[in-house]
Structures are given as C-alpha cells and as structure tokens.
Amino acid sequence: MEAVDAIRSIVNTISEIDGISPAIAASVEEQSAATKEISRNINQTSRAITDVSDNIFGVTQATKKSGEAAILVLNASNSLSDGSSNLNAVVDDFLKSVRS
C-alpha cells in the first residue's frame, strides 16, 4: 500500500510540474522578447548618441571657422581704418597746401 501511495504522490507531482511547465515556458518567451526589445532600444540609442556627437563636432568646427573668419574681418577692418586715417591725413595736407 505504501508503494501505491508513493506512486500516486509521484504522479501528482509530475502532473503539477506538467501544469507549471507551460507557464514557465511562456514566462521565458516573454522575457526573451523583452530582452530583444531592450537590446533594440539600446542599439537605437547608441546610434542616436553617435549622431548627436557627430553633429556637435560639426557645430564645433563651424564655430571655430566662424571665429577665424571674424578675426580676419576684424583685421581687415582695422587695416581699412588705418588706411582711412592715413588717407584723411593726406587729404588734409593736400587741402592745406592747395589753400596756401
């Protein structure tokens, strides 16, 4: 009789395991799908970060070139101002000599 009870207990345990196995398999499948989605999101984020970094680099380069151009414009403006002052002095001297 003990053997029969032991076999029934084993059969019941196997039945419980059979009932739990589909739930475990479904959970594993859901976890796998979630992991794949997380991986896709990480890859997309990584690509977006790379794009932002490239854009920042481009803006940095453009800013540097704008700064260099501003210095050239300033130097040209200073040179033009000096030339204008020299021309003004020459014209003043010419007018003084013409009036005398």
PDB file of C-alpha atoms in Angstrom:
ATOM      1  CA  MET A   1       0.000   0.000   0.000  1.00  0.00           C
ATOM      2  CA  GLU A   2       2.848   2.357   0.736  1.00  0.00           C
ATOM      3  CA  ALA A   3       4.215   1.797  -2.758  1.00  0.00           C
ATOM      4  CA  VAL A   4       0.847   2.742  -4.271  1.00  0.00           C
ATOM      5  CA  ASP A   5       0.714   5.922  -2.202  1.00  0.00           C
ATOM      6  CA  ALA A   6       4.283   6.797  -3.195  1.00  0.00           C
ATOM      7  CA  ILE A   7       3.454   6.240  -6.873  1.00  0.00           C
ATOM      8  CA  ARG A   8       0.324   8.409  -6.532  1.00  0.00           C
ATOM      9  CA  SER A   9       2.413  11.125  -4.920  1.00  0.00           C
ATOM     10  CA  ILE A  10       4.936  10.914  -7.747  1.00  0.00           C
ATOM     11  CA  VAL A  11       2.145  11.033 -10.360  1.00  0.00           C
ATOM     12  CA  ASN A  12       0.621  14.078  -8.622  1.00  0.00           C
ATOM     13  CA  THR A  13       3.986  15.810  -8.542  1.00  0.00           C
ATOM     14  CA  ILE A  14       4.528  15.067 -12.245  1.00  0.00           C
ATOM     15  CA  SER A  15       1.061  16.441 -13.004  1.00  0.00           C
ATOM     16  CA  GLU A  16       1.825  19.627 -11.078  1.00  0.00           C
ATOM     17  CA  ILE A  17       5.106  20.015 -12.960  1.00  0.00           C
ATOM     18  CA  ASP A  18       3.269  19.449 -16.264  1.00  0.00           C
ATOM     19  CA  GLY A  19       0.839  22.201 -15.264  1.00  0.00           C
ATOM     20  CA  ILE A  20       3.616  24.617 -14.338  1.00  0.00           C
ATOM     21  CA  SER A  21       5.850  23.947 -17.386  1.00  0.00           C
ATOM     22  CA  PRO A  22       3.717  25.893 -19.912  1.00  0.00           C
ATOM     23  CA  ALA A  23       3.647  28.909 -17.593  1.00  0.00           C
ATOM     24  CA  ILE A  24       7.420  28.757 -17.201  1.00  0.00           C
ATOM     25  CA  ALA A  25       7.846  28.413 -20.980  1.00  0.00           C
ATOM     26  CA  ALA A  26       5.558  31.418 -21.561  1.00  0.00           C
ATOM     27  CA  SER A  27       7.472  33.459 -18.987  1.00  0.00           C
ATOM     28  CA  VAL A  28      10.785  32.565 -20.610  1.00  0.00           C
ATOM     29  CA  GLU A  29       9.389  33.559 -24.021  1.00  0.00           C
ATOM     30  CA  GLU A  30       8.125  36.899 -22.657  1.00  0.00           C
ATOM     31  CA  GLN A  31      11.490  37.531 -21.002  1.00  0.00           C
ATOM     32  CA  SER A  32      13.266  36.768 -24.275  1.00  0.00           C
ATOM     33  CA  ALA A  33      11.009  39.179 -26.181  1.00  0.00           C
ATOM     34  CA  ALA A  34      11.578  41.893 -23.560  1.00  0.00           C
ATOM     35  CA  THR A  35      15.345  41.353 -23.712  1.00  0.00           C
ATOM     36  CA  LYS A  36      15.297  41.646 -27.516  1.00  0.00           C
ATOM     37  CA  GLU A  37      13.275  44.883 -27.275  1.00  0.00           C
ATOM     38  CA  ILE A  38      15.720  46.299 -24.709  1.00  0.00           C
ATOM     39  CA  SER A  39      18.619  45.366 -26.993  1.00  0.00           C
ATOM     40  CA  ARG A  40      16.955  47.117 -29.968  1.00  0.00           C
ATOM     41  CA  ASN A  41      16.350  50.222 -27.848  1.00  0.00           C
ATOM     42  CA  ILE A  42      19.969  50.261 -26.691  1.00  0.00           C
ATOM     43  CA  ASN A  43      21.183  49.981 -30.296  1.00  0.00           C
ATOM     44  CA  GLN A  44      18.886  52.803 -31.419  1.00  0.00           C
ATOM     45  CA  THR A  45      20.027  54.972 -28.515  1.00  0.00           C
ATOM     46  CA  SER A  46      23.648  54.252 -29.328  1.00  0.00           C
ATOM     47  CA  ARG A  47      23.127  55.299 -32.955  1.00  0.00           C
ATOM     48  CA  ALA A  48      21.312  58.453 -31.835  1.00  0.00           C
ATOM     49  CA  ILE A  49      24.135  59.331 -29.438  1.00  0.00           C
ATOM     50  CA  THR A  50      26.651  58.854 -32.261  1.00  0.00           C
ATOM     51  CA  ASP A  51      24.589  61.152 -34.498  1.00  0.00           C
ATOM     52  CA  VAL A  52      24.395  63.809 -31.773  1.00  0.00           C
ATOM     53  CA  SER A  53      28.137  63.542 -31.179  1.00  0.00           C
ATOM     54  CA  ASP A  54      28.799  63.955 -34.913  1.00  0.00           C
ATOM     55  CA  ASN A  55      26.501  66.986 -35.011  1.00  0.00           C
ATOM     56  CA  ILE A  56      28.221  68.552 -32.007  1.00  0.00           C
ATOM     57  CA  PHE A  57      31.576  68.013 -33.700  1.00  0.00           C
ATOM     58  CA  GLY A  58      30.224  69.694 -36.847  1.00  0.00           C
ATOM     59  CA  VAL A  59      28.923  72.645 -34.848  1.00  0.00           C
ATOM     60  CA  THR A  60      32.270  72.924 -33.063  1.00  0.00           C
ATOM     61  CA  GLN A  61      34.114  73.001 -36.387  1.00  0.00           C
ATOM     62  CA  ALA A  62      31.692  75.580 -37.813  1.00  0.00           C
ATOM     63  CA  THR A  63      32.093  77.731 -34.701  1.00  0.00           C
ATOM     64  CA  LYS A  64      35.865  77.528 -34.987  1.00  0.00           C
ATOM     65  CA  LYS A  65      35.735  78.574 -38.644  1.00  0.00           C
ATOM     66  CA  SER A  66      33.339  81.413 -37.803  1.00  0.00           C
ATOM     67  CA  GLY A  67      35.752  82.617 -35.125  1.00  0.00           C
ATOM     68  CA  GLU A  68      38.633  82.504 -37.580  1.00  0.00           C
ATOM     69  CA  ALA A  69      36.566  84.417 -40.145  1.00  0.00           C
ATOM     70  CA  ALA A  70      35.619  87.003 -37.507  1.00  0.00           C
ATOM     71  CA  ILE A  71      39.320  87.552 -36.737  1.00  0.00           C
ATOM     72  CA  LEU A  72      40.040  88.050 -40.453  1.00  0.00           C
ATOM     73  CA  VAL A  73      37.179  90.551 -40.724  1.00  0.00           C
ATOM     74  CA  LEU A  74      38.432  92.392 -37.643  1.00  0.00           C
ATOM     75  CA  ASN A  75      41.965  92.543 -39.039  1.00  0.00           C
ATOM     76  CA  ALA A  76      40.656  93.796 -42.381  1.00  0.00           C
ATOM     77  CA  SER A  77      38.510  96.375 -40.606  1.00  0.00           C
ATOM     78  CA  ASN A  78      41.492  97.605 -38.578  1.00  0.00           C
ATOM     79  CA  SER A  79      43.597  97.794 -41.718  1.00  0.00           C
ATOM     80  CA  LEU A  80      40.837  99.692 -43.507  1.00  0.00           C
ATOM     81  CA  SER A  81      40.512 102.074 -40.553  1.00  0.00           C
ATOM     82  CA  ASP A  82      44.263 102.719 -40.572  1.00  0.00           C
ATOM     83  CA  GLY A  83      44.180 103.300 -44.336  1.00  0.00           C
ATOM     84  CA  SER A  84      41.249 105.646 -43.946  1.00  0.00           C
ATOM     85  CA  SER A  85      43.089 107.631 -41.261  1.00  0.00           C
ATOM     86  CA  ASN A  86      46.181 107.856 -43.463  1.00  0.00           C
ATOM     87  CA  LEU A  87      44.098 108.957 -46.451  1.00  0.00           C
ATOM     88  CA  ASN A  88      42.328 111.558 -44.322  1.00  0.00           C
ATOM     89  CA  ALA A  89      45.699 112.951 -43.216  1.00  0.00           C
ATOM     90  CA  VAL A  90      46.977 113.055 -46.799  1.00  0.00           C
ATOM     91  CA  VAL A  91      43.805 114.807 -47.997  1.00  0.00           C
ATOM     92  CA  ASP A  92      44.072 117.319 -45.136  1.00  0.00           C
ATOM     93  CA  ASP A  93      47.714 118.020 -46.061  1.00  0.00           C
ATOM     94  CA  PHE A  94      46.760 118.365 -49.723  1.00  0.00           C
ATOM     95  CA  LEU A  95      43.936 120.776 -48.927  1.00  0.00           C
ATOM     96  CA  LYS A  96      46.236 122.861 -46.708  1.00  0.00           C
ATOM     97  CA  SER A  97      48.807 123.038 -49.455  1.00  0.00           C
ATOM     98  CA  VAL A  98      46.179 123.987 -52.043  1.00  0.00           C
ATOM     99  CA  ARG A  99      44.795 126.763 -49.783  1.00  0.00           C
ATOM    100  CA  SER A 100      48.232 128.195 -49.117  1.00  0.00           C
TER     101      SER A 100
END
